[in-house]
XYZ file of N, CA and C in Angstrom:
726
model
N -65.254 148.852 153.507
C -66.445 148.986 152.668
C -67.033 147.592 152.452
N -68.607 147.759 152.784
C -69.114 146.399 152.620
C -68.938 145.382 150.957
N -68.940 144.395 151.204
C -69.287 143.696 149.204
C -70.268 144.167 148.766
N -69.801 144.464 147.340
C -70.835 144.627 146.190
C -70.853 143.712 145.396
N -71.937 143.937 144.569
C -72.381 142.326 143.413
C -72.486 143.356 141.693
N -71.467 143.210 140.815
C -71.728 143.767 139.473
C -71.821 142.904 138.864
N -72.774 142.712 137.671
C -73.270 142.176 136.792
C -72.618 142.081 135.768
N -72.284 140.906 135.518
C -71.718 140.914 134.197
C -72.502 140.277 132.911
N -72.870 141.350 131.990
C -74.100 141.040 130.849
C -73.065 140.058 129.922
N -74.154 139.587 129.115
C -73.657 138.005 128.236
C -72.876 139.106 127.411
N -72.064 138.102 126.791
C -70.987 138.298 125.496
C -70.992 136.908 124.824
N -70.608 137.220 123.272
C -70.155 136.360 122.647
C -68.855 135.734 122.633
N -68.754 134.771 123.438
C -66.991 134.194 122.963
C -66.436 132.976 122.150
N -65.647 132.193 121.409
C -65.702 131.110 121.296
C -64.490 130.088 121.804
N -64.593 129.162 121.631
C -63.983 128.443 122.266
C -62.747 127.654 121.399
N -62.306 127.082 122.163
C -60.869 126.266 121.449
C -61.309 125.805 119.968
N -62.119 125.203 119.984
C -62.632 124.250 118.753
C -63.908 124.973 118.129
N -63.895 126.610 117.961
C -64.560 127.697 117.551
C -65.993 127.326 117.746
N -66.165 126.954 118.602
C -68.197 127.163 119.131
C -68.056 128.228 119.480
N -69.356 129.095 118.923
C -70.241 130.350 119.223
C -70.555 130.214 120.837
N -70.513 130.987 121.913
C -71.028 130.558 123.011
C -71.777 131.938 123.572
N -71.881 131.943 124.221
C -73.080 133.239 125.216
C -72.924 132.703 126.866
N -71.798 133.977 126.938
C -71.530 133.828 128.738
C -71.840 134.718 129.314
N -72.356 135.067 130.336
C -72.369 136.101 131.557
C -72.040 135.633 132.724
N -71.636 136.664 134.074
C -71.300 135.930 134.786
C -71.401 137.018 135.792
N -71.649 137.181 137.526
C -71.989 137.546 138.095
C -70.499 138.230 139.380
N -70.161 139.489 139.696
C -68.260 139.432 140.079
C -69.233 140.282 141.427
N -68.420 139.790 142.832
C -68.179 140.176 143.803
C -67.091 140.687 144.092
N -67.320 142.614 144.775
C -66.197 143.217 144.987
C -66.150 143.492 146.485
N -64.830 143.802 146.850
C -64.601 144.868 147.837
C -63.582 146.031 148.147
N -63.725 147.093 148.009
C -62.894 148.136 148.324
C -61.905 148.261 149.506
N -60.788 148.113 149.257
C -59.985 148.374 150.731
C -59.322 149.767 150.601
N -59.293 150.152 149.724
C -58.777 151.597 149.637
C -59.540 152.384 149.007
N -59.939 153.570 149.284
C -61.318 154.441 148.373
C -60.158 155.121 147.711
N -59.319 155.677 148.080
C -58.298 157.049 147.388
C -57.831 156.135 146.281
N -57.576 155.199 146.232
C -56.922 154.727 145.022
C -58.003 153.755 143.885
N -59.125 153.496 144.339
C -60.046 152.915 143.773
C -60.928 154.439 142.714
N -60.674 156.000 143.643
C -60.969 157.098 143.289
C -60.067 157.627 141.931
N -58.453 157.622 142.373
C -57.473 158.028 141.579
C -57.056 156.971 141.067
N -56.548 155.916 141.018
C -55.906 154.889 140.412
C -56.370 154.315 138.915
N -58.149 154.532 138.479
C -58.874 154.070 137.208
C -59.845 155.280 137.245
N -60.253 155.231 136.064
C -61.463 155.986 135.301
C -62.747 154.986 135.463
N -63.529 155.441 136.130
C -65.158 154.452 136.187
C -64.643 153.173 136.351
N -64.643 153.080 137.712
C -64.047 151.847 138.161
C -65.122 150.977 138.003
N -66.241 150.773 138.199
C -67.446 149.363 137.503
C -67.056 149.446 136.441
N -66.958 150.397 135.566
C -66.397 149.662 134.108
C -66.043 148.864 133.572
N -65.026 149.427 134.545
C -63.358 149.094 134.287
C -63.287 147.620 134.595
N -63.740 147.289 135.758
C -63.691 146.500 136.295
C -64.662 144.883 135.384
N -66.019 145.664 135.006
C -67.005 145.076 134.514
C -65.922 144.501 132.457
N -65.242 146.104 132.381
C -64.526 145.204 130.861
C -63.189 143.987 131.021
N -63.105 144.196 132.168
C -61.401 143.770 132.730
C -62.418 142.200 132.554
N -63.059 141.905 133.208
C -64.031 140.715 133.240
C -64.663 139.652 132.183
N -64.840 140.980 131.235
C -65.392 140.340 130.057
C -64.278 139.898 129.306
N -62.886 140.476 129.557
C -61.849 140.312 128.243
C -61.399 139.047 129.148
N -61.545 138.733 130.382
C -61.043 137.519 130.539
C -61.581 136.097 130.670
N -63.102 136.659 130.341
C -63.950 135.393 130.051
C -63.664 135.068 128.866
N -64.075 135.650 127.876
C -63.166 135.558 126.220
C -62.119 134.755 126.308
N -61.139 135.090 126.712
C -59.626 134.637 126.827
C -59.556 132.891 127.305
N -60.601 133.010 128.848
C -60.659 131.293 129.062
C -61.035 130.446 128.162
N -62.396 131.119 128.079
C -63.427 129.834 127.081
C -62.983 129.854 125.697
N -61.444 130.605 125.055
C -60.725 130.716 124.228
C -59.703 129.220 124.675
N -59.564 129.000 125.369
C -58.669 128.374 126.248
C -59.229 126.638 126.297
N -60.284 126.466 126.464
C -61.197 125.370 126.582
C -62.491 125.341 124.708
N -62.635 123.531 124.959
C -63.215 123.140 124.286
C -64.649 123.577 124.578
N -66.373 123.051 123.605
C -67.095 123.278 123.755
C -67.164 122.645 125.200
N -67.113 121.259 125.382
C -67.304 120.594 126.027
C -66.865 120.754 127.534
N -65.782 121.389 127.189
C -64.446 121.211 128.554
C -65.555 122.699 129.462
N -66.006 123.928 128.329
C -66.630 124.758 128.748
C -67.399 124.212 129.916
N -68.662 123.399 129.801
C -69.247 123.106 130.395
C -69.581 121.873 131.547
N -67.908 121.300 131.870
C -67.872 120.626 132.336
C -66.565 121.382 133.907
N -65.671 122.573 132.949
C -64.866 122.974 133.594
C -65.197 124.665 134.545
N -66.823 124.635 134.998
C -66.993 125.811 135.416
C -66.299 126.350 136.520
N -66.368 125.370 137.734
C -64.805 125.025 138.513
C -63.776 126.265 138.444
N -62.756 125.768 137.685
C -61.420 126.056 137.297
C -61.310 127.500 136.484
N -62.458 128.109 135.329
C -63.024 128.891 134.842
C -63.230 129.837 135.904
N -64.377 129.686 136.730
C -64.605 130.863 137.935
C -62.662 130.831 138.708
N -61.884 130.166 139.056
C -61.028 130.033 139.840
C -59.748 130.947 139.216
N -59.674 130.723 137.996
C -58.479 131.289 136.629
C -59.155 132.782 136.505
N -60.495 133.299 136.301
C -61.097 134.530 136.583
C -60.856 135.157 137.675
N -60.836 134.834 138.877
C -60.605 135.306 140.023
C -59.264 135.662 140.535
N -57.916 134.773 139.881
C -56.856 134.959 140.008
C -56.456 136.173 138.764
N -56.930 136.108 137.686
C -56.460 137.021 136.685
C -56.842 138.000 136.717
N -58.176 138.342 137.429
C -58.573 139.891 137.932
C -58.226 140.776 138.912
N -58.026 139.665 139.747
C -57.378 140.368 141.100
C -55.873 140.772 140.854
N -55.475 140.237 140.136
C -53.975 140.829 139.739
C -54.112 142.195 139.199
N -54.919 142.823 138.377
C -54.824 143.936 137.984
C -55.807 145.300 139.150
N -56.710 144.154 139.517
C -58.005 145.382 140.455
C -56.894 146.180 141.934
N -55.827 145.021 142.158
C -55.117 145.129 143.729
C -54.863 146.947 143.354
N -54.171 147.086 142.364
C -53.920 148.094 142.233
C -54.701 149.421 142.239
N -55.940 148.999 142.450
C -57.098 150.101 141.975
C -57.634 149.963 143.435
N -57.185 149.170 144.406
C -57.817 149.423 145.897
C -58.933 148.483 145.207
N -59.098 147.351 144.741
C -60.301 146.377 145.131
C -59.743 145.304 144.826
N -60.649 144.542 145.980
C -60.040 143.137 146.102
C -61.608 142.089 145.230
N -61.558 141.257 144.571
C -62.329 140.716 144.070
C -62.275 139.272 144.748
N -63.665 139.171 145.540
C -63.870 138.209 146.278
C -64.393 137.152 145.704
N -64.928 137.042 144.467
C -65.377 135.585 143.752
C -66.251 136.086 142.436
N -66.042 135.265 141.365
C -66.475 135.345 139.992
C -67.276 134.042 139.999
N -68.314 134.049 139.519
C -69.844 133.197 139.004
C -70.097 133.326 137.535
N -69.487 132.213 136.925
C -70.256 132.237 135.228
C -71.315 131.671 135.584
N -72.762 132.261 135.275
C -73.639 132.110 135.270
C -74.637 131.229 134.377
N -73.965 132.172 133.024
C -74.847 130.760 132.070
C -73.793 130.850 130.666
N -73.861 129.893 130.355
C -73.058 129.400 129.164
C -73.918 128.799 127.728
N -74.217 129.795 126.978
C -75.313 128.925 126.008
C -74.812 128.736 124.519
N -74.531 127.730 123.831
C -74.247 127.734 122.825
C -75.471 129.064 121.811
N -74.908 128.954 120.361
C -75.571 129.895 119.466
C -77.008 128.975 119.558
N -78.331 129.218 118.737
C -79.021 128.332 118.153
C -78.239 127.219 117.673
N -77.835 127.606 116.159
C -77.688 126.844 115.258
C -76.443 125.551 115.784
N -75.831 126.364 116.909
C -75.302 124.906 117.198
C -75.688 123.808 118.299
N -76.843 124.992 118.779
C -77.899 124.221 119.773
C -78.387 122.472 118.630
N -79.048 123.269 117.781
C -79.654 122.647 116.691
C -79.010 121.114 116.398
N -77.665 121.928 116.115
C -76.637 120.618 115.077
C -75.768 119.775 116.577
N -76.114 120.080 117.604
C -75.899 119.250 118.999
C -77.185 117.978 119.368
N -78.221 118.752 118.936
C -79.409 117.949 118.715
C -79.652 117.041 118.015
N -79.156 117.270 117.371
C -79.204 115.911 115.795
C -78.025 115.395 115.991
N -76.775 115.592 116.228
C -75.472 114.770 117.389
C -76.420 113.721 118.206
N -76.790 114.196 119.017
C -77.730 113.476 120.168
C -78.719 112.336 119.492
N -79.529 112.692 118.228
C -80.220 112.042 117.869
C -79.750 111.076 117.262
N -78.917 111.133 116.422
C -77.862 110.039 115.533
C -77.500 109.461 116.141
N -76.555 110.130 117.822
C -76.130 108.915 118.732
C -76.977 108.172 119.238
N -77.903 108.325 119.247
C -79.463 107.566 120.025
C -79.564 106.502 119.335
N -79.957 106.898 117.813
C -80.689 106.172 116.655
C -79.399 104.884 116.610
N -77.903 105.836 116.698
C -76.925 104.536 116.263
C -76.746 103.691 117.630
N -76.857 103.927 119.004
C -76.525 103.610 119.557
C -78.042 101.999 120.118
N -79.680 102.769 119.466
C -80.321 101.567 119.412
C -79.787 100.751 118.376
N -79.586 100.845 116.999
C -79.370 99.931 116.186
C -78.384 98.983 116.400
N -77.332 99.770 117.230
C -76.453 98.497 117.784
C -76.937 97.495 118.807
N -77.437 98.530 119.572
C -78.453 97.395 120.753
C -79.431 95.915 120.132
N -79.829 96.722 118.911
C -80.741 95.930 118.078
C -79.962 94.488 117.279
N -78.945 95.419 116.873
C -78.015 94.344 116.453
C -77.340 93.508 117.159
N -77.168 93.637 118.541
C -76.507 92.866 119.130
C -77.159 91.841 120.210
N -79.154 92.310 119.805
C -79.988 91.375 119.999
C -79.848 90.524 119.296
N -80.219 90.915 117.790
C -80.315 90.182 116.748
C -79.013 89.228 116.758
N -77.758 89.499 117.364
C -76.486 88.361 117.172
C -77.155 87.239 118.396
N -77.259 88.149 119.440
C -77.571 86.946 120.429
C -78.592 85.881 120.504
N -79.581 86.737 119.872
C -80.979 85.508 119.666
C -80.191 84.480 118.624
N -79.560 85.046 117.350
C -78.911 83.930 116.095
C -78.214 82.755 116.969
N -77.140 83.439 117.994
C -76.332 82.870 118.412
C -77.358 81.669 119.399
N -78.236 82.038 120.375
C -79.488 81.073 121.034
C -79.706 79.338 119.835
N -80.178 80.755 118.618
C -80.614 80.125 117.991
C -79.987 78.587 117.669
N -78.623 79.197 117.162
C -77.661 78.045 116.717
C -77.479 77.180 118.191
N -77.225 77.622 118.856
C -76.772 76.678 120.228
C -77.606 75.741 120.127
N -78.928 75.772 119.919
C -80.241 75.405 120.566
C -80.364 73.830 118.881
N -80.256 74.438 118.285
C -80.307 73.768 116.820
C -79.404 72.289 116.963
N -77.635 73.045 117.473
C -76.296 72.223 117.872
C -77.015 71.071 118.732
N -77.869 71.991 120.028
C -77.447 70.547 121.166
C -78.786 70.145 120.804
N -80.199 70.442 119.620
C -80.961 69.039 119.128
C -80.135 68.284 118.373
N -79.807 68.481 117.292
C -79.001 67.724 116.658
C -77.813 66.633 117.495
N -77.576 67.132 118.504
C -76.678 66.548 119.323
C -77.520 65.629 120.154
N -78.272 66.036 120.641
C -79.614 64.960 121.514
C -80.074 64.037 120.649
N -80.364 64.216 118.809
C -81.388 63.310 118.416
C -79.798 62.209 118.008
N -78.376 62.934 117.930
C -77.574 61.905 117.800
C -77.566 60.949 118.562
N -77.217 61.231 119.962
C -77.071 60.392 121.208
C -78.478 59.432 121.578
N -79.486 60.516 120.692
C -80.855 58.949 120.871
C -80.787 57.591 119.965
N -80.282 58.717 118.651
C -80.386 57.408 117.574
C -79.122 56.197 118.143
N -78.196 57.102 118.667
C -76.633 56.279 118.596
C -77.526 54.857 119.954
N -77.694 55.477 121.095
C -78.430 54.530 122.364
C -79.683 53.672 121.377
N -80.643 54.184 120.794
C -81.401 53.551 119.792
C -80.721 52.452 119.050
N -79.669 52.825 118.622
C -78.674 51.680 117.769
C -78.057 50.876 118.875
N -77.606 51.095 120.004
C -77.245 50.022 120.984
C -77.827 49.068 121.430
N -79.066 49.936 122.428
C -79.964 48.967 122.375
C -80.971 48.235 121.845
N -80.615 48.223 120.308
C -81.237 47.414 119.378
C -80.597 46.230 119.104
N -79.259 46.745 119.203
C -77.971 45.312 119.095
C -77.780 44.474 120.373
N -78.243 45.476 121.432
C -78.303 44.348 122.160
C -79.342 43.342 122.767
N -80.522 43.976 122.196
C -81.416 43.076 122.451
C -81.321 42.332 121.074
N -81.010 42.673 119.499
C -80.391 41.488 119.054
C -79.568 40.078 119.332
N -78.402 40.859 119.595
C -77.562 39.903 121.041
C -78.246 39.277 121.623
N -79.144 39.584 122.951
C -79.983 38.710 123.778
C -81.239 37.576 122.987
N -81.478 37.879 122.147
C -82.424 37.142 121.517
C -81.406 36.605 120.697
N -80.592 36.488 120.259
C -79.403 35.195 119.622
C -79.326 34.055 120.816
N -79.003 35.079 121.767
C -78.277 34.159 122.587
C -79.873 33.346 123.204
N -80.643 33.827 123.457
C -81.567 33.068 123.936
C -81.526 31.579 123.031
N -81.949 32.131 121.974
C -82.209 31.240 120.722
C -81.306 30.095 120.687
N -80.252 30.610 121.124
C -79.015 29.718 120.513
C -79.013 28.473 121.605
N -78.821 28.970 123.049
C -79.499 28.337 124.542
C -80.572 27.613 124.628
N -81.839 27.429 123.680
C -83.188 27.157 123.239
C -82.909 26.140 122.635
N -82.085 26.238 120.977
C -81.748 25.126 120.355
C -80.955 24.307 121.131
N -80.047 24.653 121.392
C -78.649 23.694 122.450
C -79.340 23.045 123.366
N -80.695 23.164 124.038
C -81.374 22.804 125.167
C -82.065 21.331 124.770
N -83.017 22.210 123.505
C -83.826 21.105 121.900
C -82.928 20.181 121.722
N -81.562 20.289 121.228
C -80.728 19.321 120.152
C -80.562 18.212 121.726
N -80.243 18.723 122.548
C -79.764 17.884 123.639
C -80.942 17.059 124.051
N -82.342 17.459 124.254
C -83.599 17.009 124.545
C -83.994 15.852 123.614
N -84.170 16.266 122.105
C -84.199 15.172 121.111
C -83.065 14.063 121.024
N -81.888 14.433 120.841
C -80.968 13.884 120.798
C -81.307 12.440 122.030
N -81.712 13.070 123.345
C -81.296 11.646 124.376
C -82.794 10.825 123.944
N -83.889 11.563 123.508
C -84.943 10.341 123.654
C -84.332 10.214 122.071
N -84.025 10.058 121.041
C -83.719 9.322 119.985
C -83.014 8.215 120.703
N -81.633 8.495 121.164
C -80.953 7.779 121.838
C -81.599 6.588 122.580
N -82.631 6.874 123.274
C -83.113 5.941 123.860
C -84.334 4.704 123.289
N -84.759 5.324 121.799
C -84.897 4.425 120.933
C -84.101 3.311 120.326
N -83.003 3.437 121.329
C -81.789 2.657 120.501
C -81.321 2.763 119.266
N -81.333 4.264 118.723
C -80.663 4.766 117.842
C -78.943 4.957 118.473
N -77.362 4.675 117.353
C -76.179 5.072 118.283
C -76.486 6.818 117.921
N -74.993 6.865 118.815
C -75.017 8.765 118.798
C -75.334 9.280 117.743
N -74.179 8.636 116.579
C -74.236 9.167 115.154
C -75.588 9.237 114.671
N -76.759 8.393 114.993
C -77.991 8.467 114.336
C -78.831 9.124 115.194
N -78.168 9.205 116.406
C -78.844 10.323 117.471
C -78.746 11.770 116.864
N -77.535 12.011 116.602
C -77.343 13.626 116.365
C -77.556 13.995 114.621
N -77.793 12.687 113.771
C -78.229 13.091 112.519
C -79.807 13.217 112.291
N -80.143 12.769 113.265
C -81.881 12.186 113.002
C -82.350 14.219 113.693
N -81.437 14.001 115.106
C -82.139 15.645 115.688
C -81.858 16.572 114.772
N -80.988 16.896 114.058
C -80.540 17.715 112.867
C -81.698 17.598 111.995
N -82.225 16.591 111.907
C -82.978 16.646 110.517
C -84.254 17.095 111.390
N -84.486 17.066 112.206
C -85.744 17.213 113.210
C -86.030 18.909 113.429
N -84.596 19.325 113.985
C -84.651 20.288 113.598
C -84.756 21.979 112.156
N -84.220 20.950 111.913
C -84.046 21.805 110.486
C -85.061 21.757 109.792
N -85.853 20.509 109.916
C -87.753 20.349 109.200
C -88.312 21.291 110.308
N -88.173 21.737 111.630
C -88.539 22.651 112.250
C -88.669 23.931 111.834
N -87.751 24.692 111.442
C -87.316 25.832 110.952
C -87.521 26.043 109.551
N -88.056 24.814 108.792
C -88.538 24.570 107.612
C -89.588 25.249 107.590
N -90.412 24.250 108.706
C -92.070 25.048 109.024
C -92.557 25.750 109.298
N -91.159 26.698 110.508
C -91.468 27.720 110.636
C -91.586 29.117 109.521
N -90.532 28.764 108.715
C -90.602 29.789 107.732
C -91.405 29.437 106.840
N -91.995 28.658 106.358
C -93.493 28.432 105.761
C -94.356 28.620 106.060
N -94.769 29.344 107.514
C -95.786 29.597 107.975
C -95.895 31.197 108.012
N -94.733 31.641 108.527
C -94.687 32.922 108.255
C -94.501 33.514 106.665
N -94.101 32.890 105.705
C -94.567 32.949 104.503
C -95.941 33.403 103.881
N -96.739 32.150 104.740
C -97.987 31.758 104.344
C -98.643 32.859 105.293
N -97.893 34.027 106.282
C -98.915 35.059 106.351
C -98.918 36.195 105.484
N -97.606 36.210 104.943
C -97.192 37.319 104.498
C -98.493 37.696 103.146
N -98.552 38.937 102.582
C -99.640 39.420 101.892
C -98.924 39.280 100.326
N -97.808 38.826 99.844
C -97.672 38.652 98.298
C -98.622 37.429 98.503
N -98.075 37.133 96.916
C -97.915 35.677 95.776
C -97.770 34.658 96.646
N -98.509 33.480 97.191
C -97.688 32.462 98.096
C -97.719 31.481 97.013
N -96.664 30.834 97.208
C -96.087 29.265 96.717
C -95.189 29.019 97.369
N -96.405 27.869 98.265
C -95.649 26.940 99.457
C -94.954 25.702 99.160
N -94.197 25.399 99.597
C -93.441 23.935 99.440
C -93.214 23.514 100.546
N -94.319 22.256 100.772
C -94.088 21.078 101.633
C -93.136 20.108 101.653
N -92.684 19.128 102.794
C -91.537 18.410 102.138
C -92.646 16.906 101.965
N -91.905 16.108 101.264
C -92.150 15.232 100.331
C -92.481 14.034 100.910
N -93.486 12.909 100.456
C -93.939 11.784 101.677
C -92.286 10.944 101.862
N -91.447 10.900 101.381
C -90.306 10.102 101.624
C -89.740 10.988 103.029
N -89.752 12.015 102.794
C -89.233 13.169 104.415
C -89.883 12.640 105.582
N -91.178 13.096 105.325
C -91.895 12.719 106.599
C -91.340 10.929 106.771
N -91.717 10.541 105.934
C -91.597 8.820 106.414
C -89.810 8.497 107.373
N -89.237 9.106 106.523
C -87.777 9.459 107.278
C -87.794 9.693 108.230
N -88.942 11.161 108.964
C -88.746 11.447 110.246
C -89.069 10.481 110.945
N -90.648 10.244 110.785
C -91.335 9.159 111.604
C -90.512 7.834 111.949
N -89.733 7.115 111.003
C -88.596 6.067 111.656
C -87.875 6.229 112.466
N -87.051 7.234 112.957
C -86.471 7.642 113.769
C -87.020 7.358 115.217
N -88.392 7.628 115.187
C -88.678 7.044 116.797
C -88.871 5.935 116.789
N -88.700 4.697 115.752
C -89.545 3.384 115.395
C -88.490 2.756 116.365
């Protein structure tokens, strides 16, 4: 006898973790024996059609909401083995079971929806938040290595300020030593001795540095009161070359 296709209308079943569900599912038969498919049951589509329904119940009794709809697989496979165990006897062989559709109730359609939405809503706010850490975190990095740059300018700023301090000592110092030695030999050669060589450039110098800071005094924008040195000074210097 060729296959037939019986319909199996939705039922209510629930599941491991008591969701409301709505299954139907679609059973392929075939007859290998008519005399016993005749004598063996009472209204064999029935029979066959309740044998079906009590064992969809029983699985998705068996499985979570979730597992329901992830495990259609194993569901059609556990149907097909648990029916055919009882149909052999009735002369039909059941060639394959199809759950067709699986629908939760409304209301837990509903409260799956707002699941979904909460996970959405929580799952941006973390996104949001974990912008908000990373920009802070930018932020601070960015703050660290100015602060760290305007250190390393001021610190090089402070070096090479000391050392062009340094270089302008040392110039200076090379400048005078050059001066004291310069004055020193033409005194000398006035026939002044050393001793009046190197006391006379001392004083030569030091009335130098006298004048200089009296002049820069005399730009500065206070109060000036200058002090010249005295006609006995000058007359002092002027002997020295006599």
């Amino acid at each position: 006898v060729r296959e037939q296709v019986l319909d199996i209308p939705p039922q209510q079943c629930y599941t491991k973790d008591n969701a409301p569900v709505q299954a139907d599912a679609v059973c392929y038969i075939q007859i290998f024996d008519m005399e016993a498919a005749r004598y063996q049951v009472h209204d064999l589509f029935t029979s066959i059609m309740n044998l079906v329904l009590t064992q969809i119940r029983e699985e998705m009794g068996q499985l979570t909401l979730d597992e329901t709809f992830s495990s259609r697989a194993q569901i059609n496979q556990a149907l097909l083995n648990d029916v055919n165990a009882v149909t052999h006897i009735w002369g039909v062989r059941v060639t394959r079971i199809e759950l067709l559709n699986i629908d939760p109730s409304p209301d837990l359609v509903k409260a799956m929806e707002l699941q979904m939405s909460a996970e959405r809503r929580k799952r941006a706010s973390i996104l949001e938040s974990e912008g908000d850490k990373i920009n802070l975190i930018n932020q601070a990095e960015g703050q660290a290595a100015a602060v760290i740059a305007a250190a390393e300018a001021q610190r090089q700023s402070v070096i090479l300020a000391a050392e062009a301090t340094a270089e302008r000592s040392r110039i200076e110092a090379d400048g005078l030593k050059k001066a004291f030695e310069i004055l020193s030999k033409a005194i000398k050669e006035t026939g002044k001795s050393d001793e009046e060589a190197i006391d006379a450039t001392v004083s030569l110098l030091m009335m130098r540095a006298y004048m200089e800071t009296q002049g820069r005094f005399a730009d500065s924008n206070g109060t000036k009161l200058l002090m010249f040195p005295g006609k006995e000074t000058v007359q002092d210097l002027v002997k020295i070359f006599k």
